[in-house]
Amino acid sequence: MTTKLFGAKVQRVEDDRLLRGAGRYVDDLAVGPQAGTLHAAVLRSPHAHARIRDIDVEAVLDLDGVHAVWTYDDLVEMAAQTSAPLAEPLPLLIPHPALTHGRTQYALARDEVNHVGEAIAFVVADDRYLAEDALSLIRVDYEFLPPVVGIEASRAAEHLVHDDVPGNIGARLEQGTGDAAGAIAAAPHRLELDLTVERSASMPLEGRGVVARWDPDQGRLQVWSSTQTSTGVRAAVAAKLGLDLGSVDVITPDVGGGFGVKINHPWPEEVLVPLAARVLGRPVKFVEDRREHFVSAAHERAQVHHVEVGFDDDGRLLGLDVTFWHDHGAYTPYGLIVPIITSTQLLGPYKPQNYHVVFESLYTNTVMVTPYRGAGRPQGCFVMERTMDAIATYLGKDRADVRAANFIQPDEFPYDQGLIFQDGRELEYDSGDYPASLAKIKALVGWDEFEAFRADMAAQGRRVGIGLACYVEGTGVGPYEGAHIHVETSGKVKVATGLTTQGQGHQTAFAQIVADALGVPLEDVEVTTGDTRRMPYAVGTFASRAAVMSGSAVHLAAGKVREKALRIAADALEASVDDLEIVDGVIGVKGSPGATIDLGTIAVLSNPLRYAFDEKSALATQFTVGDPGKPPVAEDDEPGLEGRDFYSPERSTFASGMHSVVVETDPDTAEIRILRYAVVHDCGHLINPMIVEGQIHGGVAQGVGGALYERMVYDDAGQLLNASFMDFLMPYVTEVPESIEIDHLETPSPLNPLGIKGAGEAGVIPSAAVFASAIEDAERGGGGGLTITSMPISPSELFALRQAQGPVGEGTVVEGPIGEGTVVEGPIGEGVEGPIAEGPIAGGPIVETAGKDRP
Amino acid sequence: MSEELHAVRLRVNGTSYDVRVPARRLLSDALRHDLGLTGTHVGCEHGVCGACTVLLDGTPVRSCLMFAVSAIDAEITTVEGLTNDDGSLGPVQQAFKECHGLQCGFCTPGFLTTVTAGLAANPDPSREEAREIVAGNLCRCTGYQNIVAAVQRAAALRQAQGPAEGVAP
């Protein structure tokens, strides 16, 4: 009997290559003098907001080793010659009706730049050194415009990012269920919170890169891109260059991490490099450097939120009203995905009954925003979990108990939150068991014993705190993924999925699924990802969708192959299909050890041949197989042992989890140390627990970065002050928890054949929330005191909070009636043009009020 | 804009390579683009991430912070030189595989070379010492727990096998 691989901690099949230095990342392609590769570099704006009066490239035109120098005017000229839309703005990939003022950049700036780093000119030279030399000789005459930096300045709208976007507002979207305002007004208790999350970024160790080669003989363009979506890049490049989709291949080689930033496409370079390859007739490569990545790839996270909540004596939510402002930077190519996710997923495992949310997505003269691991969920989780903590503090209740009082119960699934999710489908949770998760996390971290630990530590003069944060993650969004499986006559199984991979171990996980479904050894299965030649229909790797979508698709495709293999074997073995089984790649009749045929031979028999080219194929010629009374290939059949299938779910799956962290804060220096980190995670059935745990580890590390270290520091002029790894602080091993305790819960999803949910982003979602909770707890020592409303938090910021909010233990919560200058007069959200709350946008202290004080 | 080229002999993983490079050519670029040894990766080009770490006479250096012409007298070891003589994975490589110490694999060559040097200096590190060995390299995927485990596993494999050939102490 073949050992079942689904659920086993199988070592990764991709590792051998990567460990030998034999990986093929995009910069590893077309190397060496023989390759004849040309190298591109991009002149980027040093100013955040300026009109371009003139660009002088005269000094570069005749330089030795320089092959092309292009500005926007050159794109206009080439567009006129080819009728390709080269001079039009780059596509707005995900249009949403609420995005009334969507704006995207040009491949090269037309007459205005809107952030430092925006592409202005493009040079192709013999090598990158020469290309950069050439950039330094290009002169640009700018007329400076006032930059708009940060949410406060954008909202104030004293200056506009785009002249034709009033108020800097790209979109305004409102959703709700029930009567939030009425329920809050009638609630026995109410609180208001202002909560801020700073900008951060995915920051994969490999930046963006693209290589292109034009084959004039075949009229084909081949593009290799470090992307999260080969098919997306293919369609975008074909459209921009005016080529048939069938003339463009996009291949994603090994990718050195993505975390979201590589989902946006096409980047200007993904248009310019293929264009240059075609025009110059040579392979062309662009690989960005780290500073370019900081100032021209996307960021995320920056949002300011205002919360009003009404609740009962048990802390049960009666009404929740959230208004927030999303800084989407200078352009909106990826639409409203991030704020829509925040606005819906902040509900987490809870059921507020009456909920209203409205957000504005704002332009600023900073790098654009597209999803970064978690994609809006960390902010949403921060908002909801800070609210839960505030309620617990207000009522003097255990934070875990307040959460438990609000959980959707196991018998309430599927649970419809009454909202529309990012994919345009209902926000309906498929399955889960949140009380069981809570019990597990409390046991794992020692929640109920913590006060004794705190007392022990206090006796030593040490200050510790514990935090808890819960989340739900919509994973496995559609619309679909597909898989193609081909069994070679050698018996080797070739699997192709169009979905890409960036280190999540897809080659292993998908091979596990296929090996089980087809009954073959793991080592006989080879998985290719992200190659449009092998599978031209695909979406991409993001939003924790790969396992659910492609996993299901390969399972279904393998089922088709198995069915066909058994049908052919039944003929060959003169047995009934029902009596056959496949074990280790050999089909046999159950209970008859002698009657067997291997899959490779079935592959031979599946394809009737005229010509014998080896011993095996001689088995399949017209004189050896088939019934002379019938066509060699039946009307409803096709030659070859292949299968292709697609998986397209009705809606997303919903994974969930809970994190708890124990921190120590230094009474003098405000240094923050992690003493313990625990995770309970439910992603349905686990394909490979080793890989899932690796994803959790990595997510937690990124979360630690986001909570304690990472932020994009812009000055008022729109200069990114920390655009290097020296200054943008990502965790080293010294900054992450020494160990992460993990426990799994498996509530299988009813939406797919394997019962799985995604796991890629989970680790990072609750980080800001759980650290805020723990640090606050440590500083309060279990009593009232310091309140954290803005993340990340550094030791110096914690120190400043201590100074501002008073010593530990002295309650400084502001009391007073709600709405004193913090809430707009009249109801929020009267249609699209209605007013939006004008609360303070920086994280202020929580304002609380007794119900009777409500006007 | 023609540049003066320097004839340089680089000795990498026991093989000598003759190249002609400008004085400003980074060692990382020379290894990758002139010699085709693309296992050494460039993550930041300012010496912080450690992805480009190679061994120079056994000592880990950032090849993105060094010119190729400065490496002429050294024995350079890259990730391609860390396998055993029979072609099987070397102990550090094997340990990373067993411990799931890599995900996207981009930073991995820098970790492998760094750990190789670390274990040469301290063949039996404590967990804390294992963390110190990798404390100068960035990984964005793994969260490091499995990397630290791999350092200790590599120490065990290495002691069972003896130090890898071709790597200077």
XYZ file of N, CA, C and O in Angstrom, chain A residues 11-12 15-16 18-25 27-28 31-33 39 63-64 66 127 129-130 133-134 137 200-206 255-257 259 285 289-290 372-373 502-504 690-691 694-695 697-699 701-702 710 724-726 728 730-740, chain B residues 1-3 22 24-26 29-30 32-34 36-46 48-49 51 62 79-83 87-89 92-94 96-109 112 127-128 131-132 134-146 148:
568
model
N 9.798 16.259 3.110
C 10.861 17.223 2.791
C 10.691 17.750 1.386
O 10.237 17.044 0.491
N 11.103 18.989 1.195
C 10.792 19.662 -0.064
C 11.643 19.149 -1.233
O 12.863 19.012 -1.123
N 14.356 21.731 -2.842
C 15.481 22.253 -2.077
C 16.849 21.884 -2.640
O 17.794 22.662 -2.536
N 16.968 20.695 -3.178
C 18.284 20.224 -3.606
C 18.937 21.231 -4.559
O 20.085 21.639 -4.385
N 18.136 24.431 -5.010
C 18.368 25.752 -4.404
C 19.585 25.718 -3.483
O 20.324 26.692 -3.363
N 19.816 24.575 -2.839
C 20.935 24.464 -1.901
C 22.280 24.350 -2.613
O 23.330 24.608 -2.028
N 22.247 23.956 -3.855
C 23.493 23.832 -4.626
C 23.845 25.119 -5.358
O 24.815 25.166 -6.106
N 22.987 26.130 -5.225
C 23.214 27.344 -6.009
C 22.774 27.168 -7.441
O 23.191 27.905 -8.324
N 21.929 26.148 -7.674
C 21.477 25.860 -9.031
C 20.066 26.378 -9.281
O 19.434 26.011 -10.256
N 19.562 27.201 -8.368
C 18.279 27.854 -8.618
C 18.415 28.769 -9.822
O 19.518 29.190 -10.187
N 17.283 29.045 -10.463
C 17.298 29.969 -11.599
C 16.355 31.115 -11.288
O 15.155 31.045 -11.556
N 16.908 32.144 -10.671
C 16.140 33.368 -10.443
C 16.323 34.237 -11.690
O 17.202 33.975 -12.516
N 17.589 37.023 -12.439
C 18.901 37.597 -12.756
C 19.944 36.520 -13.089
O 21.064 36.822 -13.482
N 19.561 35.264 -12.905
C 20.488 34.170 -13.226
C 20.347 33.728 -14.683
O 21.102 32.877 -15.148
N 22.959 34.942 -18.703
C 24.210 35.516 -18.204
C 25.380 35.064 -19.072
O 25.255 34.152 -19.885
N 26.491 35.722 -18.857
C 27.702 35.356 -19.578
C 27.838 36.137 -20.876
O 26.840 36.593 -21.437
N 29.066 36.300 -21.351
C 29.281 37.093 -22.553
C 28.595 36.514 -23.786
O 28.150 37.246 -24.663
N 21.520 45.376 -20.833
C 21.000 45.649 -19.492
C 20.356 47.020 -19.423
O 20.882 47.991 -19.977
N 26.756 57.580 -26.828
C 27.744 56.930 -25.962
C 28.028 55.507 -26.419
O 27.108 54.769 -26.790
N 29.297 55.139 -26.364
C 29.668 53.753 -26.653
C 28.989 52.830 -25.657
O 29.022 53.075 -24.453
N 25.892 52.234 -25.282
C 24.489 52.550 -24.996
C 23.672 52.277 -26.252
O 24.000 52.761 -27.334
N 26.119 46.927 -20.244
C 25.936 46.381 -18.901
C 25.309 47.442 -18.003
O 25.134 48.589 -18.388
N 26.343 48.847 -15.363
C 27.221 49.947 -14.943
C 27.123 51.085 -15.952
O 26.970 52.251 -15.597
N 27.251 50.725 -17.254
C 27.181 51.738 -18.308
C 25.801 52.377 -18.365
O 25.667 53.588 -18.584
N 25.700 54.866 -15.691
C 26.505 56.027 -16.091
C 25.681 56.939 -16.988
O 25.676 58.166 -16.837
N 24.992 56.326 -17.931
C 24.214 57.110 -18.889
C 23.097 57.882 -18.195
O 22.857 59.059 -18.496
N 23.819 61.267 -16.921
C 24.057 62.352 -17.876
C 22.766 62.954 -18.429
O 22.800 63.940 -19.168
N 4.492 50.156 5.570
C 5.592 49.188 5.544
C 5.643 48.603 4.135
O 5.024 49.150 3.234
N 6.395 47.538 3.966
C 6.489 46.972 2.621
C 6.927 45.516 2.666
O 7.543 45.063 3.624
N 6.626 44.812 1.579
C 6.895 43.373 1.498
C 8.383 43.056 1.621
O 8.791 42.181 2.352
N 9.167 43.761 0.842
C 10.631 43.692 0.903
C 11.191 42.275 0.756
O 11.939 41.784 1.596
N 10.838 41.590 -0.341
C 11.482 40.296 -0.595
C 12.984 40.492 -0.789
O 13.409 41.557 -1.231
N 13.765 39.473 -0.483
C 15.219 39.605 -0.632
C 15.606 39.748 -2.092
O 16.590 40.395 -2.419
N 14.847 39.125 -2.979
C 15.035 39.363 -4.415
C 14.062 40.465 -4.829
O 12.869 40.375 -4.567
N 11.546 32.424 -7.806
C 11.280 33.785 -7.339
C 11.738 33.902 -5.894
O 11.400 33.064 -5.063
N 12.511 34.936 -5.631
C 13.104 35.104 -4.299
C 12.220 35.843 -3.325
O 12.608 36.854 -2.749
N 11.013 35.335 -3.159
C 10.060 35.963 -2.251
C 9.209 36.988 -2.968
O 9.662 37.650 -3.900
N 5.531 38.123 -1.276
C 4.793 38.732 -0.161
C 3.812 39.794 -0.639
O 3.434 40.667 0.136
N 17.683 42.708 -20.125
C 17.398 42.375 -18.725
C 17.311 43.636 -17.888
O 18.088 44.573 -18.074
N 17.817 47.547 -8.277
C 18.632 47.485 -7.065
C 17.749 47.798 -5.860
O 16.562 48.101 -5.987
N 18.312 47.695 -4.689
C 17.494 47.769 -3.493
C 16.857 49.139 -3.297
O 15.708 49.258 -2.903
N 0.383 43.812 0.602
C 1.561 43.209 1.252
C 1.016 42.150 2.204
O 0.044 42.401 2.907
N 1.657 41.010 2.220
C 1.247 39.855 3.036
C 0.239 40.240 4.143
O 0.571 41.009 5.049
N 6.677 31.330 -4.962
C 7.713 32.248 -4.454
C 8.361 31.717 -3.187
O 8.769 32.476 -2.319
N 8.419 30.401 -3.083
C 9.076 29.822 -1.915
C 8.154 29.060 -0.989
O 8.563 28.611 0.073
N 6.889 28.919 -1.419
C 5.923 28.253 -0.527
C 5.936 26.741 -0.664
O 5.092 26.058 -0.075
N 4.880 20.644 7.804
C 6.199 21.288 7.872
C 6.174 22.619 7.108
O 6.675 23.640 7.590
N 5.551 22.590 5.948
C 5.478 23.805 5.139
C 4.554 24.828 5.805
O 4.867 26.023 5.854
N 6.357 26.420 8.579
C 7.349 27.350 8.029
C 6.707 28.664 7.621
O 7.267 29.742 7.822
N 5.515 28.561 7.041
C 4.782 29.778 6.674
C 4.421 30.580 7.924
O 4.482 31.812 7.917
N 6.035 30.554 10.835
C 7.284 31.158 11.339
C 7.603 32.448 10.591
O 7.906 33.477 11.195
N 7.580 32.334 9.265
C 7.942 33.485 8.445
C 6.970 34.635 8.633
O 7.365 35.802 8.670
N 5.697 34.294 8.749
C 4.692 35.328 8.953
C 4.877 36.030 10.284
O 4.781 37.262 10.376
N 7.630 36.384 11.920
C 8.817 37.249 11.837
C 8.478 38.553 11.125
O 8.881 39.640 11.564
N 7.727 38.455 10.034
C 7.325 39.687 9.358
C 6.399 40.505 10.242
O 6.451 41.738 10.239
N 9.442 48.023 11.507
C 9.414 48.475 10.115
C 8.439 49.629 9.907
O 7.275 49.530 10.283
N 16.937 51.974 2.609
C 18.011 50.977 2.553
C 17.830 49.994 3.696
O 17.091 50.264 4.653
N 18.501 48.864 3.589
C 18.421 47.877 4.676
C 19.173 48.336 5.923
O 19.025 47.751 6.997
N 19.980 49.384 5.776
C 20.622 49.955 6.963
C 19.594 50.662 7.838
O 19.743 50.751 9.053
N 15.815 50.727 7.102
C 14.513 50.082 7.211
C 14.776 48.774 7.953
O 15.472 47.894 7.447
N 14.421 45.388 9.255
C 13.758 44.091 9.201
C 14.401 43.186 10.242
O 15.595 43.303 10.522
N 13.615 42.291 10.809
C 14.177 41.446 11.866
C 15.283 40.511 11.367
O 15.137 39.882 10.327
N 16.361 40.486 12.106
C 17.346 39.403 11.988
C 16.926 38.310 12.974
O 15.918 38.453 13.692
N 17.704 37.270 13.058
C 17.371 36.183 13.992
C 17.312 36.711 15.429
O 16.582 36.198 16.267
N 18.043 37.778 15.682
C 18.111 38.335 17.034
C 16.816 39.045 17.443
O 16.634 39.363 18.617
N 15.943 39.331 16.486
C 14.723 40.079 16.808
C 13.468 39.205 16.864
O 12.394 39.695 17.182
N 13.593 37.944 16.483
C 12.388 37.107 16.434
C 12.333 36.210 17.671
O 13.348 35.994 18.337
N 11.135 35.699 17.958
C 11.044 34.782 19.107
C 11.972 33.585 18.911
O 12.088 33.067 17.799
N 12.601 33.188 19.986
C 13.507 32.034 19.938
C 12.767 30.801 19.439
O 13.281 30.030 18.647
N 11.540 30.643 19.889
C 10.725 29.553 19.362
C 9.283 30.037 19.278
O 8.910 30.990 19.961
N 8.524 29.394 18.437
C 7.103 29.712 18.292
C 6.341 28.435 18.556
O 6.541 27.431 17.866
N 33.107 56.143 -23.672
C 32.923 55.655 -22.297
C 33.657 54.323 -22.095
O 33.320 53.528 -21.217
N 34.643 54.061 -22.995
C 35.313 52.773 -22.854
C 36.170 52.762 -21.602
O 36.845 53.735 -21.285
N 36.133 51.648 -20.908
C 36.824 51.565 -19.630
C 38.055 50.694 -19.746
O 38.080 49.746 -20.527
N 36.485 45.711 -15.554
C 36.836 47.050 -15.098
C 37.159 47.022 -13.603
O 36.683 46.137 -12.882
N 36.017 48.707 -11.330
C 34.855 48.892 -10.451
C 33.918 47.687 -10.427
O 32.883 47.731 -9.767
N 34.233 46.644 -11.159
C 33.314 45.496 -11.203
C 33.277 44.819 -9.833
O 34.314 44.408 -9.304
N 32.065 44.702 -9.288
C 31.923 44.067 -7.980
C 32.243 42.581 -8.088
O 31.963 41.945 -9.113
N 29.170 40.631 -8.973
C 28.821 40.675 -10.400
C 29.780 39.824 -11.231
O 29.371 39.168 -12.196
N 31.061 39.859 -10.883
C 32.031 39.052 -11.630
C 31.713 37.561 -11.478
O 31.723 36.807 -12.459
N 28.836 36.196 -10.753
C 27.544 35.847 -11.338
C 27.544 35.978 -12.858
O 27.124 35.075 -13.574
N 28.000 37.153 -13.313
C 27.800 37.450 -14.735
C 29.011 37.084 -15.595
O 28.851 36.755 -16.761
N 30.215 37.177 -15.041
C 31.389 36.832 -15.846
C 31.709 35.342 -15.765
O 32.100 34.738 -16.751
N 29.445 33.052 -14.455
C 28.226 32.247 -14.537
C 27.926 31.470 -13.264
O 27.100 30.558 -13.277
N 28.586 31.833 -12.174
C 28.302 31.160 -10.898
C 27.177 31.942 -10.207
O 27.407 32.772 -9.320
N 25.939 31.649 -10.614
C 24.822 32.482 -10.179
C 24.239 32.062 -8.827
O 23.233 32.618 -8.393
N 24.879 31.111 -8.187
C 24.404 30.729 -6.852
C 24.548 31.846 -5.836
O 23.757 31.960 -4.902
N 25.539 32.674 -5.996
C 25.731 33.825 -5.104
C 24.735 34.907 -5.503
O 24.737 35.358 -6.650
N 23.885 35.308 -4.568
C 22.809 36.243 -4.902
C 23.069 37.632 -4.336
O 23.769 37.785 -3.339
N 22.460 38.610 -4.981
C 22.608 39.991 -4.536
C 21.250 40.488 -4.048
O 20.293 40.552 -4.822
N 21.177 40.811 -2.763
C 19.893 41.240 -2.197
C 19.815 42.720 -1.917
O 18.736 43.302 -1.931
N 20.947 43.346 -1.598
C 20.862 44.763 -1.223
C 21.966 45.626 -1.808
O 21.826 46.830 -1.879
N 23.070 45.043 -2.188
C 24.202 45.801 -2.733
C 24.747 46.845 -1.771
O 25.383 47.791 -2.181
N 24.423 46.703 -0.486
C 25.111 47.560 0.477
C 25.534 46.801 1.730
O 25.691 47.388 2.792
N 24.250 44.593 3.793
C 23.450 44.380 4.995
C 22.787 43.009 5.023
O 22.723 42.370 6.068
N 22.317 42.528 3.868
C 21.470 41.329 3.907
C 22.263 40.034 3.969
O 21.784 39.046 4.502
N 23.092 38.007 1.515
C 22.793 36.994 0.497
C 24.005 36.705 -0.373
O 24.154 35.608 -0.901
N 31.195 39.933 2.238
C 30.087 40.356 1.367
C 30.675 40.619 -0.019
O 31.415 41.596 -0.203
N 28.612 29.078 -2.915
C 27.687 27.992 -2.569
C 27.896 26.777 -3.466
O 27.720 25.629 -3.030
N 28.304 27.020 -4.708
C 28.522 25.898 -5.623
C 29.659 25.001 -5.146
O 29.781 23.860 -5.611
N 30.481 25.517 -4.242
C 31.617 24.733 -3.762
C 31.367 24.041 -2.437
O 32.314 23.549 -1.818
N 30.136 24.001 -1.982
C 29.867 23.438 -0.658
C 29.402 21.987 -0.682
O 29.154 21.394 0.359
N 29.272 21.418 -1.872
C 28.857 20.007 -1.919
C 30.038 19.113 -1.553
O 31.196 19.531 -1.594
N 29.654 14.831 -4.890
C 28.526 15.523 -5.496
C 27.281 15.570 -4.622
O 26.314 16.250 -4.957
N 27.303 14.842 -3.517
C 26.137 14.887 -2.631
C 26.153 16.195 -1.845
O 27.162 16.900 -1.804
N 25.012 16.514 -1.253
C 24.928 17.755 -0.490
C 25.919 17.739 0.664
O 26.046 16.731 1.369
N 26.160 21.230 5.620
C 25.344 22.415 5.891
C 24.133 22.434 4.952
O 23.002 22.701 5.367
N 24.370 22.092 3.710
C 23.255 22.026 2.752
C 22.236 20.974 3.187
O 21.021 21.221 3.191
N 22.748 19.821 3.555
C 21.874 18.714 3.972
C 21.049 19.108 5.193
O 19.846 18.828 5.284
N 20.130 22.143 6.143
C 19.081 23.103 5.768
C 17.898 22.382 5.120
O 16.751 22.741 5.325
N 18.200 21.363 4.344
C 17.117 20.602 3.705
C 16.298 19.853 4.760
O 15.073 19.918 4.772
N 16.984 19.191 5.671
C 16.284 18.385 6.676
C 15.447 19.254 7.606
O 14.382 18.847 8.069
N 15.949 20.434 7.912
C 15.286 21.290 8.913
C 14.320 22.295 8.295
O 13.812 23.164 9.000
N 14.080 22.225 6.980
C 13.245 23.216 6.297
C 13.771 24.631 6.584
O 13.031 25.542 6.946
N 15.084 24.762 6.403
C 15.733 26.032 6.698
C 15.732 27.009 5.540
O 16.485 27.991 5.561
N 14.935 26.719 4.522
C 14.843 27.649 3.392
C 13.432 27.617 2.847
O 12.739 26.606 2.958
N 13.015 28.733 2.289
C 11.728 28.756 1.584
C 11.950 29.204 0.139
O 12.051 28.387 -0.752
N 12.087 30.522 -0.085
C 12.305 30.928 -1.484
C 13.716 30.591 -1.944
O 13.981 30.499 -3.136
N 14.639 30.442 -1.020
C 15.985 30.003 -1.361
C 16.926 31.110 -1.791
O 18.094 30.850 -2.097
N 16.446 32.347 -1.810
C 17.280 33.422 -2.348
C 18.406 33.807 -1.381
O 19.551 34.011 -1.801
N 18.085 33.891 -0.096
C 19.126 34.247 0.885
C 19.977 33.047 1.253
O 21.010 33.181 1.904
N 19.515 31.864 0.854
C 20.108 30.612 1.343
C 21.614 30.471 1.065
O 22.360 30.081 1.973
N 22.091 30.772 -0.141
C 23.540 30.604 -0.359
C 24.388 31.411 0.623
O 25.433 30.940 1.082
N 24.392 29.542 3.830
C 25.187 28.313 3.766
C 26.677 28.608 3.890
O 27.410 27.904 4.604
N 22.958 26.535 21.252
C 21.863 27.163 20.499
C 22.107 28.677 20.387
O 21.892 29.276 19.340
N 22.561 29.273 21.472
C 22.818 30.709 21.435
C 23.943 31.026 20.444
O 23.867 31.984 19.683
N 22.667 30.823 16.946
C 21.968 32.061 16.562
C 22.978 33.140 16.189
O 22.778 33.870 15.221
N 24.037 33.231 16.943
C 25.046 34.263 16.647
C 25.681 34.047 15.279
O 25.968 35.011 14.566
N 24.387 33.042 12.592
C 23.548 33.520 11.475
C 22.969 34.913 11.735
O 22.113 35.381 10.986
N 23.475 35.583 12.739
C 22.849 36.847 13.159
C 23.133 38.008 12.213
O 22.554 39.077 12.366
N 23.994 37.815 11.232
C 24.280 38.909 10.312
C 23.631 38.741 8.948
O 23.936 39.497 8.035
N 22.754 37.753 8.821
C 22.117 37.500 7.524
C 20.607 37.681 7.641
O 20.001 37.236 8.615
N 20.028 38.294 6.631
C 18.577 38.501 6.611
C 17.898 37.391 5.829
O 18.352 37.001 4.753
N 16.782 36.916 6.387
C 15.888 36.019 5.670
C 14.500 36.594 5.826
O 14.109 36.953 6.933
N 13.754 36.707 4.750
C 12.412 37.287 4.838
C 11.335 36.209 4.889
O 10.171 36.515 5.067
N 11.734 34.949 4.666
C 10.720 33.884 4.548
C 10.569 33.014 5.784
O 9.465 32.700 6.186
N 11.674 32.569 6.336
C 11.582 31.414 7.249
C 11.303 31.768 8.696
O 10.919 30.897 9.467
N 11.564 33.008 9.084
C 11.423 33.346 10.499
C 12.593 32.876 11.342
O 12.597 33.069 12.559
N 13.565 32.221 10.728
C 14.870 31.854 11.310
C 14.870 30.625 12.224
O 15.923 30.032 12.441
N 13.713 30.259 12.812
C 13.756 29.154 13.792
C 14.367 27.903 13.169
O 15.201 27.230 13.794
N 13.960 27.601 11.946
C 14.481 26.398 11.293
C 15.934 26.570 10.837
O 16.665 25.590 10.683
N 18.216 28.239 12.584
C 19.025 27.981 13.779
C 19.101 26.471 14.037
O 20.173 25.929 14.348
